[in-house]
Amino acid sequence: MSITVFAILRIRNLYAVVMLASIYSLMAAAIFVILDAVDVAFTEAAVGAGISTVLALGTIALTTDREKKPSRTKILPLIVVCLTGAALIYGTLDLAHYGDPNAPAQQHVGPDYLRDAPVKTGIPNVVTSVLASYRGYDTLGEVTVIFTAGVGVILLLGNWRHIGRRREDEDA
Amino acid sequence: MHSNLVLRVVAKLLMPFIMLFGLYVQFHGDFGPGGGFQAGVIFAAGFILYALIFGLQSAGKVLPRGILRFGIALGVLLFAGVGVYNLLVGGQYLDYNVMAQDPVHGQHLGILLVELGVGITVTSVMVMVFFTFARHRPTKGDD
């Protein structure tokens, strides 16, 4: 994965970058499968490796496939990135080990969900019952976000100008 | 690309399976991995594959823009409507327990409808975004 990331950083041909990003998504999906997060892996493979690649290619077709050379060396961004990265790595030191039964995530509401969700909802897939039932508001919010994104794209790129022109013609 | 026989035949063979798999993920999300979002994305990927190989014109005939615009709103309305229905029959917002004769059935029905809403919106938005990008022709006013 890190090889892909460095290749994405170095290559200036955006077609290659899009393809590498797609490969990166596919590998991320494989990691999610290894971690038993099949639902997330599903989404990552379909959205990250599939649809976003097609959308990025569509964007390239509308704009250009060459990345601009950076106009000046960027020292400040490098420092910011390094500091943020160091802070994040420092943060991971406090994280519980993978699969640790005493981790806070396993102690709080997690056991309740795992115990009660299949009984109360009659649905064996706990992910689905948590998403749709216990966290219904959150999921409604996510759907609204997708709705808003769609409306935004239609407003920005849809052919409103032609429609407006036609209306003006009809008025005249 | 439009006359590429191999691509056309393979895509035609794959389409029913992609759609069937999408339906499976949509309605079997209760029991296995998957759910509305994943199913919506799979449907959208199928339609985008169709549009890539058979052209935007024929894809637009399968899914006209009006239906897509309708679907974008319909999914969210279905989700929110389930919540409002629960309010009307005496429960709390998005509390599916009151939807059927007993809580477990209610949860089942509620989750099914809500996931359907998610699936409809996700499919419509993804396909719509793709169509909008692909149809867009930069004019003088743009960039």
Short mmCIF file of N, CA and C in Angstrom, two decimals, chain A:
data_model
loop_
_atom_site.label_atom_id
_atom_site.label_comp_id
_atom_site.label_asym_id
_atom_site.label_seq_id
_atom_site.Cartn_x
_atom_site.Cartn_y
_atom_site.Cartn_z
N MET A 1 0.82 -1.20 0.00
CA MET A 1 0.00 0.00 0.00
C MET A 1 0.85 1.26 0.00
N SER A 2 1.94 1.23 0.81
CA SER A 2 2.76 2.45 0.86
C SER A 2 3.46 2.68 -0.47
N ILE A 3 3.80 1.58 -1.19
CA ILE A 3 4.40 1.75 -2.52
C ILE A 3 3.44 2.51 -3.41
N THR A 4 2.14 2.13 -3.38
CA THR A 4 1.14 2.81 -4.19
C THR A 4 1.08 4.29 -3.83
N VAL A 5 1.11 4.57 -2.52
CA VAL A 5 0.99 5.97 -2.10
C VAL A 5 2.15 6.78 -2.64
N PHE A 6 3.39 6.25 -2.53
CA PHE A 6 4.53 7.02 -3.02
C PHE A 6 4.46 7.18 -4.53
N ALA A 7 3.97 6.14 -5.23
CA ALA A 7 3.82 6.27 -6.68
C ALA A 7 2.81 7.36 -7.01
N ILE A 8 1.70 7.42 -6.25
CA ILE A 8 0.69 8.46 -6.49
C ILE A 8 1.32 9.83 -6.30
N LEU A 9 2.20 9.95 -5.28
CA LEU A 9 2.83 11.24 -5.01
C LEU A 9 3.75 11.66 -6.16
N ARG A 10 4.48 10.69 -6.73
CA ARG A 10 5.50 11.04 -7.71
C ARG A 10 4.93 11.27 -9.11
N ILE A 11 3.94 10.46 -9.50
CA ILE A 11 3.50 10.47 -10.89
C ILE A 11 2.66 11.71 -11.18
N ARG A 12 2.90 12.33 -12.33
CA ARG A 12 2.16 13.54 -12.66
C ARG A 12 1.04 13.25 -13.68
N ASN A 13 1.05 12.05 -14.28
CA ASN A 13 -0.03 11.70 -15.19
C ASN A 13 -1.24 11.27 -14.38
N LEU A 14 -2.33 12.03 -14.50
CA LEU A 14 -3.44 11.82 -13.57
C LEU A 14 -4.19 10.53 -13.86
N TYR A 15 -4.16 10.03 -15.11
CA TYR A 15 -4.79 8.72 -15.38
C TYR A 15 -4.16 7.65 -14.53
N ALA A 16 -2.81 7.65 -14.51
CA ALA A 16 -2.10 6.65 -13.71
C ALA A 16 -2.42 6.83 -12.24
N VAL A 17 -2.53 8.09 -11.79
CA VAL A 17 -2.82 8.34 -10.38
C VAL A 17 -4.19 7.78 -10.01
N VAL A 18 -5.18 8.00 -10.90
CA VAL A 18 -6.52 7.49 -10.61
C VAL A 18 -6.51 5.97 -10.51
N MET A 19 -5.80 5.33 -11.45
CA MET A 19 -5.74 3.86 -11.42
C MET A 19 -5.05 3.37 -10.15
N LEU A 20 -3.96 4.05 -9.74
CA LEU A 20 -3.26 3.63 -8.53
C LEU A 20 -4.14 3.83 -7.31
N ALA A 21 -4.91 4.93 -7.29
CA ALA A 21 -5.81 5.15 -6.17
C ALA A 21 -6.84 4.04 -6.08
N SER A 22 -7.30 3.59 -7.27
CA SER A 22 -8.25 2.48 -7.30
C SER A 22 -7.63 1.22 -6.71
N ILE A 23 -6.38 0.95 -7.11
CA ILE A 23 -5.68 -0.23 -6.57
C ILE A 23 -5.54 -0.12 -5.06
N TYR A 24 -5.24 1.11 -4.60
CA TYR A 24 -5.09 1.35 -3.16
C TYR A 24 -6.40 1.01 -2.44
N SER A 25 -7.53 1.44 -3.03
CA SER A 25 -8.83 1.16 -2.42
C SER A 25 -9.08 -0.34 -2.33
N LEU A 26 -8.71 -1.05 -3.41
CA LEU A 26 -8.93 -2.49 -3.43
C LEU A 26 -8.14 -3.17 -2.32
N MET A 27 -6.88 -2.69 -2.14
CA MET A 27 -6.06 -3.30 -1.07
C MET A 27 -6.65 -2.97 0.29
N ALA A 28 -7.16 -1.72 0.43
CA ALA A 28 -7.80 -1.36 1.70
C ALA A 28 -8.99 -2.28 1.96
N ALA A 29 -9.76 -2.58 0.90
CA ALA A 29 -10.90 -3.48 1.05
C ALA A 29 -10.43 -4.85 1.53
N ALA A 30 -9.31 -5.32 0.96
CA ALA A 30 -8.79 -6.63 1.38
C ALA A 30 -8.42 -6.60 2.85
N ILE A 31 -7.83 -5.48 3.31
CA ILE A 31 -7.47 -5.38 4.73
C ILE A 31 -8.72 -5.42 5.60
N PHE A 32 -9.81 -4.73 5.15
CA PHE A 32 -11.04 -4.75 5.92
C PHE A 32 -11.59 -6.17 6.02
N VAL A 33 -11.46 -6.95 4.94
CA VAL A 33 -11.93 -8.34 5.00
C VAL A 33 -11.12 -9.11 6.03
N ILE A 34 -9.79 -8.88 6.02
CA ILE A 34 -8.94 -9.58 6.99
C ILE A 34 -9.36 -9.23 8.41
N LEU A 35 -9.77 -7.95 8.61
CA LEU A 35 -10.19 -7.52 9.95
C LEU A 35 -11.63 -7.91 10.25
N ASP A 36 -12.26 -8.72 9.39
CA ASP A 36 -13.64 -9.18 9.58
C ASP A 36 -14.68 -8.07 9.47
N ALA A 37 -14.32 -6.95 8.86
CA ALA A 37 -15.29 -5.88 8.66
C ALA A 37 -15.83 -5.98 7.24
N VAL A 38 -16.68 -7.00 7.01
CA VAL A 38 -17.07 -7.31 5.64
C VAL A 38 -17.93 -6.20 5.05
N ASP A 39 -18.82 -5.61 5.88
CA ASP A 39 -19.68 -4.55 5.37
C ASP A 39 -18.87 -3.36 4.85
N VAL A 40 -17.85 -2.99 5.65
CA VAL A 40 -17.01 -1.86 5.25
C VAL A 40 -16.23 -2.22 3.99
N ALA A 41 -15.72 -3.46 3.94
CA ALA A 41 -14.94 -3.88 2.78
C ALA A 41 -15.79 -3.79 1.50
N PHE A 42 -17.04 -4.21 1.64
CA PHE A 42 -18.00 -4.13 0.54
C PHE A 42 -18.06 -2.71 -0.02
N THR A 43 -18.31 -1.76 0.91
CA THR A 43 -18.45 -0.38 0.52
C THR A 43 -17.17 0.14 -0.11
N GLU A 44 -16.04 -0.18 0.53
CA GLU A 44 -14.77 0.32 0.02
C GLU A 44 -14.50 -0.19 -1.39
N ALA A 45 -14.77 -1.49 -1.62
CA ALA A 45 -14.49 -2.04 -2.94
C ALA A 45 -15.40 -1.41 -3.99
N ALA A 46 -16.69 -1.25 -3.65
CA ALA A 46 -17.63 -0.74 -4.66
C ALA A 46 -17.44 0.75 -4.89
N VAL A 47 -17.33 1.52 -3.80
CA VAL A 47 -17.24 2.98 -3.96
C VAL A 47 -15.82 3.39 -4.30
N GLY A 48 -14.86 2.97 -3.46
CA GLY A 48 -13.50 3.45 -3.63
C GLY A 48 -12.87 2.95 -4.91
N ALA A 49 -12.97 1.63 -5.14
CA ALA A 49 -12.29 1.08 -6.31
C ALA A 49 -13.15 1.21 -7.56
N GLY A 50 -14.47 1.26 -7.41
CA GLY A 50 -15.33 1.27 -8.59
C GLY A 50 -15.77 2.65 -9.00
N ILE A 51 -16.76 3.18 -8.24
CA ILE A 51 -17.46 4.37 -8.72
C ILE A 51 -16.60 5.61 -8.67
N SER A 52 -15.80 5.77 -7.58
CA SER A 52 -15.02 7.01 -7.53
C SER A 52 -13.96 7.02 -8.63
N THR A 53 -13.48 5.83 -9.04
CA THR A 53 -12.54 5.80 -10.17
C THR A 53 -13.21 6.33 -11.43
N VAL A 54 -14.42 5.84 -11.70
CA VAL A 54 -15.13 6.29 -12.89
C VAL A 54 -15.39 7.79 -12.82
N LEU A 55 -15.79 8.27 -11.65
CA LEU A 55 -16.06 9.70 -11.51
C LEU A 55 -14.79 10.53 -11.70
N ALA A 56 -13.67 10.03 -11.15
CA ALA A 56 -12.42 10.76 -11.32
C ALA A 56 -12.02 10.79 -12.80
N LEU A 57 -12.24 9.67 -13.51
CA LEU A 57 -11.94 9.66 -14.94
C LEU A 57 -12.83 10.65 -15.68
N GLY A 58 -14.12 10.72 -15.26
CA GLY A 58 -15.01 11.69 -15.87
C GLY A 58 -14.53 13.11 -15.65
N THR A 59 -14.03 13.38 -14.45
CA THR A 59 -13.52 14.72 -14.16
C THR A 59 -12.30 15.02 -15.02
N ILE A 60 -11.42 14.01 -15.18
CA ILE A 60 -10.24 14.22 -16.01
C ILE A 60 -10.65 14.53 -17.44
N ALA A 61 -11.70 13.83 -17.92
CA ALA A 61 -12.16 14.08 -19.29
C ALA A 61 -12.65 15.52 -19.42
N LEU A 62 -13.18 16.09 -18.34
CA LEU A 62 -13.67 17.47 -18.40
C LEU A 62 -12.54 18.48 -18.26
N THR A 63 -11.46 18.11 -17.56
CA THR A 63 -10.41 19.09 -17.31
C THR A 63 -9.14 18.70 -18.05
N THR A 64 -8.13 18.25 -17.36
CA THR A 64 -6.88 17.89 -18.01
C THR A 64 -6.28 16.69 -17.30
N ASP A 65 -5.41 15.97 -17.99
CA ASP A 65 -4.83 14.79 -17.34
C ASP A 65 -3.40 15.05 -16.89
N ARG A 66 -2.94 16.30 -16.93
CA ARG A 66 -1.59 16.60 -16.43
C ARG A 66 -1.69 17.40 -15.16
N GLU A 67 -0.95 16.96 -14.16
CA GLU A 67 -0.91 17.73 -12.93
C GLU A 67 0.08 18.87 -13.10
N LYS A 68 -0.29 20.06 -12.57
CA LYS A 68 0.62 21.21 -12.70
C LYS A 68 1.85 21.01 -11.83
N LYS A 69 2.98 21.52 -12.33
CA LYS A 69 4.18 21.51 -11.50
C LYS A 69 3.97 22.48 -10.34
N PRO A 70 4.38 22.07 -9.14
CA PRO A 70 4.21 23.01 -8.02
C PRO A 70 5.05 24.25 -8.25
N SER A 71 4.44 25.42 -7.95
CA SER A 71 5.09 26.67 -8.32
C SER A 71 6.26 26.99 -7.38
N ARG A 72 6.16 26.59 -6.14
CA ARG A 72 7.28 26.85 -5.23
C ARG A 72 7.41 25.68 -4.26
N THR A 73 8.56 25.55 -3.66
CA THR A 73 8.72 24.46 -2.69
C THR A 73 7.90 24.78 -1.46
N LYS A 74 7.30 23.74 -0.90
CA LYS A 74 6.38 23.99 0.21
C LYS A 74 6.99 23.44 1.48
N ILE A 75 7.66 24.31 2.23
CA ILE A 75 8.29 23.88 3.49
C ILE A 75 7.24 23.81 4.59
N LEU A 76 6.42 24.88 4.67
CA LEU A 76 5.44 24.95 5.76
C LEU A 76 4.48 23.76 5.73
N PRO A 77 3.88 23.43 4.56
CA PRO A 77 3.00 22.24 4.54
C PRO A 77 3.72 20.98 5.00
N LEU A 78 5.00 20.83 4.61
CA LEU A 78 5.76 19.64 5.01
C LEU A 78 5.84 19.56 6.53
N ILE A 79 6.16 20.74 7.16
CA ILE A 79 6.27 20.75 8.62
C ILE A 79 4.93 20.38 9.25
N VAL A 80 3.83 20.99 8.71
CA VAL A 80 2.50 20.72 9.27
C VAL A 80 2.18 19.23 9.17
N VAL A 81 2.47 18.65 8.00
CA VAL A 81 2.16 17.24 7.79
C VAL A 81 2.96 16.37 8.75
N CYS A 82 4.26 16.69 8.89
CA CYS A 82 5.10 15.88 9.79
C CYS A 82 4.60 15.97 11.22
N LEU A 83 4.27 17.21 11.67
CA LEU A 83 3.79 17.38 13.04
C LEU A 83 2.50 16.60 13.26
N THR A 84 1.54 16.73 12.29
CA THR A 84 0.28 16.02 12.44
C THR A 84 0.52 14.52 12.48
N GLY A 85 1.38 14.03 11.59
CA GLY A 85 1.67 12.60 11.56
C GLY A 85 2.27 12.13 12.87
N ALA A 86 3.21 12.93 13.41
CA ALA A 86 3.84 12.56 14.68
C ALA A 86 2.80 12.52 15.79
N ALA A 87 1.89 13.52 15.79
CA ALA A 87 0.85 13.55 16.82
C ALA A 87 -0.04 12.32 16.71
N LEU A 88 -0.39 11.95 15.46
CA LEU A 88 -1.27 10.79 15.28
C LEU A 88 -0.57 9.51 15.76
N ILE A 89 0.73 9.38 15.41
CA ILE A 89 1.45 8.18 15.83
C ILE A 89 1.54 8.13 17.34
N TYR A 90 1.78 9.34 17.97
CA TYR A 90 1.80 9.39 19.43
C TYR A 90 0.45 8.95 19.98
N GLY A 91 -0.64 9.35 19.29
CA GLY A 91 -1.97 8.97 19.74
C GLY A 91 -2.18 7.47 19.69
N THR A 92 -1.62 6.80 18.67
CA THR A 92 -1.85 5.36 18.55
C THR A 92 -1.20 4.60 19.70
N LEU A 93 -0.22 5.21 20.39
CA LEU A 93 0.42 4.50 21.50
C LEU A 93 -0.57 4.20 22.60
N ASP A 94 -1.60 5.11 22.74
CA ASP A 94 -2.60 4.90 23.78
C ASP A 94 -3.71 3.95 23.35
N LEU A 95 -3.76 3.61 22.07
CA LEU A 95 -4.84 2.75 21.59
C LEU A 95 -4.70 1.34 22.17
N ALA A 96 -5.86 0.69 22.34
CA ALA A 96 -5.81 -0.68 22.82
C ALA A 96 -5.32 -1.59 21.69
N HIS A 97 -4.80 -2.75 22.07
CA HIS A 97 -4.36 -3.71 21.06
C HIS A 97 -5.56 -4.28 20.33
N TYR A 98 -5.30 -4.71 19.09
CA TYR A 98 -6.39 -5.26 18.28
C TYR A 98 -6.95 -6.52 18.94
N GLY A 99 -8.27 -6.55 19.13
CA GLY A 99 -8.90 -7.72 19.72
C GLY A 99 -8.78 -7.81 21.23
N ASP A 100 -8.30 -6.73 21.88
CA ASP A 100 -8.17 -6.73 23.33
C ASP A 100 -9.55 -6.72 23.98
N PRO A 101 -9.89 -7.73 24.78
CA PRO A 101 -11.25 -7.75 25.35
C PRO A 101 -11.47 -6.67 26.40
N ASN A 102 -10.38 -6.08 26.94
CA ASN A 102 -10.55 -5.05 27.94
C ASN A 102 -10.57 -3.64 27.36
N ALA A 103 -10.51 -3.54 26.02
CA ALA A 103 -10.50 -2.23 25.39
C ALA A 103 -11.82 -1.51 25.68
N PRO A 104 -11.78 -0.16 25.79
CA PRO A 104 -13.01 0.59 26.08
C PRO A 104 -14.13 0.29 25.08
N ALA A 105 -13.75 0.11 23.80
CA ALA A 105 -14.76 -0.14 22.78
C ALA A 105 -15.52 -1.44 23.04
N GLN A 106 -14.85 -2.41 23.69
CA GLN A 106 -15.51 -3.68 23.96
C GLN A 106 -16.28 -3.65 25.27
N GLN A 107 -16.03 -2.62 26.11
CA GLN A 107 -16.64 -2.59 27.43
C GLN A 107 -17.93 -1.79 27.49
N HIS A 108 -18.05 -0.76 26.64
CA HIS A 108 -19.13 0.22 26.78
C HIS A 108 -20.47 -0.36 26.32
N VAL A 109 -20.98 0.07 25.16
CA VAL A 109 -22.28 -0.43 24.71
C VAL A 109 -22.14 -1.63 23.80
N GLY A 110 -20.90 -1.92 23.37
CA GLY A 110 -20.70 -3.01 22.42
C GLY A 110 -21.31 -4.33 22.86
N PRO A 111 -21.00 -4.81 24.08
CA PRO A 111 -21.56 -6.11 24.50
C PRO A 111 -23.09 -6.12 24.52
N ASP A 112 -23.69 -4.96 24.94
CA ASP A 112 -25.15 -4.89 24.95
C ASP A 112 -25.71 -5.11 23.54
N TYR A 113 -25.10 -4.40 22.58
CA TYR A 113 -25.56 -4.55 21.20
C TYR A 113 -25.45 -6.01 20.76
N LEU A 114 -24.26 -6.59 21.01
CA LEU A 114 -24.03 -7.95 20.53
C LEU A 114 -25.00 -8.93 21.18
N ARG A 115 -25.36 -8.67 22.46
CA ARG A 115 -26.23 -9.60 23.16
C ARG A 115 -27.70 -9.36 22.77
N ASP A 116 -28.09 -8.07 22.75
CA ASP A 116 -29.51 -7.77 22.62
C ASP A 116 -29.99 -7.65 21.17
N ALA A 117 -29.11 -7.14 20.29
CA ALA A 117 -29.58 -6.79 18.95
C ALA A 117 -30.23 -7.97 18.23
N PRO A 118 -29.62 -9.16 18.21
CA PRO A 118 -30.27 -10.26 17.48
C PRO A 118 -31.61 -10.65 18.10
N VAL A 119 -31.73 -10.50 19.43
CA VAL A 119 -32.98 -10.90 20.09
C VAL A 119 -34.06 -9.85 19.86
N LYS A 120 -33.68 -8.57 20.07
CA LYS A 120 -34.69 -7.52 20.01
C LYS A 120 -35.15 -7.24 18.59
N THR A 121 -34.25 -7.33 17.63
CA THR A 121 -34.64 -7.00 16.26
C THR A 121 -34.88 -8.23 15.42
N GLY A 122 -34.48 -9.40 15.89
CA GLY A 122 -34.65 -10.60 15.09
C GLY A 122 -33.79 -10.61 13.85
N ILE A 123 -32.70 -9.82 13.87
CA ILE A 123 -31.84 -9.72 12.69
C ILE A 123 -30.44 -10.16 13.07
N PRO A 124 -29.95 -11.24 12.43
CA PRO A 124 -28.66 -11.78 12.84
C PRO A 124 -27.48 -10.85 12.59
N ASN A 125 -27.57 -9.99 11.54
CA ASN A 125 -26.44 -9.13 11.23
C ASN A 125 -26.49 -7.90 12.13
N VAL A 126 -25.61 -7.88 13.14
CA VAL A 126 -25.65 -6.80 14.12
C VAL A 126 -25.35 -5.46 13.47
N VAL A 127 -24.46 -5.47 12.44
CA VAL A 127 -24.12 -4.21 11.78
C VAL A 127 -25.38 -3.55 11.23
N THR A 128 -26.21 -4.35 10.55
CA THR A 128 -27.43 -3.79 9.97
C THR A 128 -28.36 -3.26 11.04
N SER A 129 -28.54 -4.05 12.13
CA SER A 129 -29.51 -3.60 13.13
C SER A 129 -29.01 -2.35 13.84
N VAL A 130 -27.69 -2.26 14.08
CA VAL A 130 -27.17 -1.05 14.73
C VAL A 130 -27.34 0.14 13.80
N LEU A 131 -26.99 -0.05 12.52
CA LEU A 131 -27.06 1.06 11.57
C LEU A 131 -28.49 1.56 11.41
N ALA A 132 -29.42 0.63 11.18
CA ALA A 132 -30.76 1.05 10.79
C ALA A 132 -31.66 1.30 11.97
N SER A 133 -31.41 0.62 13.11
CA SER A 133 -32.35 0.74 14.20
C SER A 133 -31.79 1.55 15.37
N TYR A 134 -30.68 1.06 15.97
CA TYR A 134 -30.13 1.76 17.12
C TYR A 134 -29.63 3.15 16.72
N ARG A 135 -29.02 3.22 15.56
CA ARG A 135 -28.45 4.49 15.11
C ARG A 135 -29.22 5.02 13.91
N GLY A 136 -30.55 4.92 13.99
CA GLY A 136 -31.38 5.32 12.85
C GLY A 136 -31.18 6.78 12.48
N TYR A 137 -31.06 7.65 13.48
CA TYR A 137 -30.88 9.08 13.19
C TYR A 137 -29.62 9.32 12.39
N ASP A 138 -28.52 8.66 12.83
CA ASP A 138 -27.26 8.85 12.13
C ASP A 138 -27.39 8.44 10.67
N THR A 139 -28.02 7.28 10.45
CA THR A 139 -28.14 6.80 9.08
C THR A 139 -29.02 7.73 8.26
N LEU A 140 -30.10 8.25 8.89
CA LEU A 140 -30.93 9.22 8.18
C LEU A 140 -30.10 10.44 7.79
N GLY A 141 -29.23 10.86 8.73
CA GLY A 141 -28.36 11.99 8.41
C GLY A 141 -27.43 11.68 7.26
N GLU A 142 -26.89 10.45 7.22
CA GLU A 142 -25.98 10.09 6.13
C GLU A 142 -26.71 10.10 4.79
N VAL A 143 -27.94 9.56 4.80
CA VAL A 143 -28.70 9.56 3.55
C VAL A 143 -28.97 11.00 3.11
N THR A 144 -29.23 11.88 4.09
CA THR A 144 -29.46 13.27 3.74
C THR A 144 -28.20 13.89 3.15
N VAL A 145 -27.03 13.49 3.69
CA VAL A 145 -25.77 14.01 3.14
C VAL A 145 -25.64 13.59 1.68
N ILE A 146 -25.93 12.31 1.38
CA ILE A 146 -25.83 11.83 0.01
C ILE A 146 -26.80 12.58 -0.88
N PHE A 147 -28.03 12.78 -0.36
CA PHE A 147 -29.06 13.53 -1.09
C PHE A 147 -28.55 14.93 -1.42
N THR A 148 -27.97 15.59 -0.40
CA THR A 148 -27.48 16.95 -0.60
C THR A 148 -26.35 16.97 -1.62
N ALA A 149 -25.45 15.96 -1.55
CA ALA A 149 -24.35 15.90 -2.51
C ALA A 149 -24.90 15.78 -3.92
N GLY A 150 -25.90 14.90 -4.10
CA GLY A 150 -26.48 14.73 -5.43
C GLY A 150 -27.10 16.02 -5.93
N VAL A 151 -27.87 16.69 -5.06
CA VAL A 151 -28.51 17.95 -5.46
C VAL A 151 -27.45 18.98 -5.81
N GLY A 152 -26.37 19.01 -5.01
CA GLY A 152 -25.30 19.97 -5.28
C GLY A 152 -24.67 19.76 -6.64
N VAL A 153 -24.39 18.48 -6.98
CA VAL A 153 -23.77 18.21 -8.28
C VAL A 153 -24.72 18.60 -9.40
N ILE A 154 -26.02 18.29 -9.24
CA ILE A 154 -26.98 18.65 -10.28
C ILE A 154 -27.01 20.16 -10.46
N LEU A 155 -27.01 20.89 -9.33
CA LEU A 155 -27.08 22.35 -9.42
C LEU A 155 -25.84 22.92 -10.08
N LEU A 156 -24.66 22.34 -9.75
CA LEU A 156 -23.42 22.92 -10.27
C LEU A 156 -23.20 22.56 -11.73
N LEU A 157 -23.43 21.29 -12.09
CA LEU A 157 -23.05 20.83 -13.42
C LEU A 157 -24.24 20.58 -14.33
N GLY A 158 -25.45 20.56 -13.80
CA GLY A 158 -26.62 20.33 -14.66
C GLY A 158 -26.79 21.47 -15.65
N ASN A 159 -27.56 21.21 -16.66
CA ASN A 159 -27.68 22.19 -17.75
C ASN A 159 -28.76 23.21 -17.44
N TRP A 160 -28.60 23.89 -16.31
CA TRP A 160 -29.63 24.88 -15.94
C TRP A 160 -29.63 26.03 -16.92
N ARG A 161 -28.44 26.35 -17.47
CA ARG A 161 -28.36 27.51 -18.36
C ARG A 161 -29.28 27.32 -19.57
N HIS A 162 -29.24 26.08 -20.13
CA HIS A 162 -30.09 25.83 -21.31
C HIS A 162 -31.56 25.97 -20.95
N ILE A 163 -31.90 25.41 -19.76
CA ILE A 163 -33.30 25.49 -19.37
C ILE A 163 -33.72 26.94 -19.21
N GLY A 164 -32.84 27.72 -18.54
CA GLY A 164 -33.15 29.13 -18.36
C GLY A 164 -33.32 29.84 -19.68
N ARG A 165 -32.41 29.53 -20.63
CA ARG A 165 -32.48 30.18 -21.94
C ARG A 165 -33.80 29.85 -22.63
N ARG A 166 -34.18 28.56 -22.52
CA ARG A 166 -35.42 28.16 -23.17
C ARG A 166 -36.60 28.94 -22.59
N ARG A 167 -36.57 29.11 -21.28
CA ARG A 167 -37.65 29.86 -20.64
C ARG A 167 -37.68 31.28 -21.16
N GLU A 168 -36.48 31.89 -21.28
CA GLU A 168 -36.43 33.27 -21.77
C GLU A 168 -37.00 33.34 -23.17
N ASP A 169 -36.66 32.33 -24.00
CA ASP A 169 -37.18 32.33 -25.37
C ASP A 169 -38.70 32.26 -25.36
N GLU A 170 -39.21 31.41 -24.46
CA GLU A 170 -40.66 31.28 -24.40
C GLU A 170 -41.31 32.58 -23.96
N ASP A 171 -40.64 33.27 -23.03
CA ASP A 171 -41.21 34.52 -22.55
C ASP A 171 -41.24 35.58 -23.65
N ALA A 172 -40.20 35.59 -24.48
CA ALA A 172 -40.05 36.65 -25.48
C ALA A 172 -41.06 36.50 -26.63
#
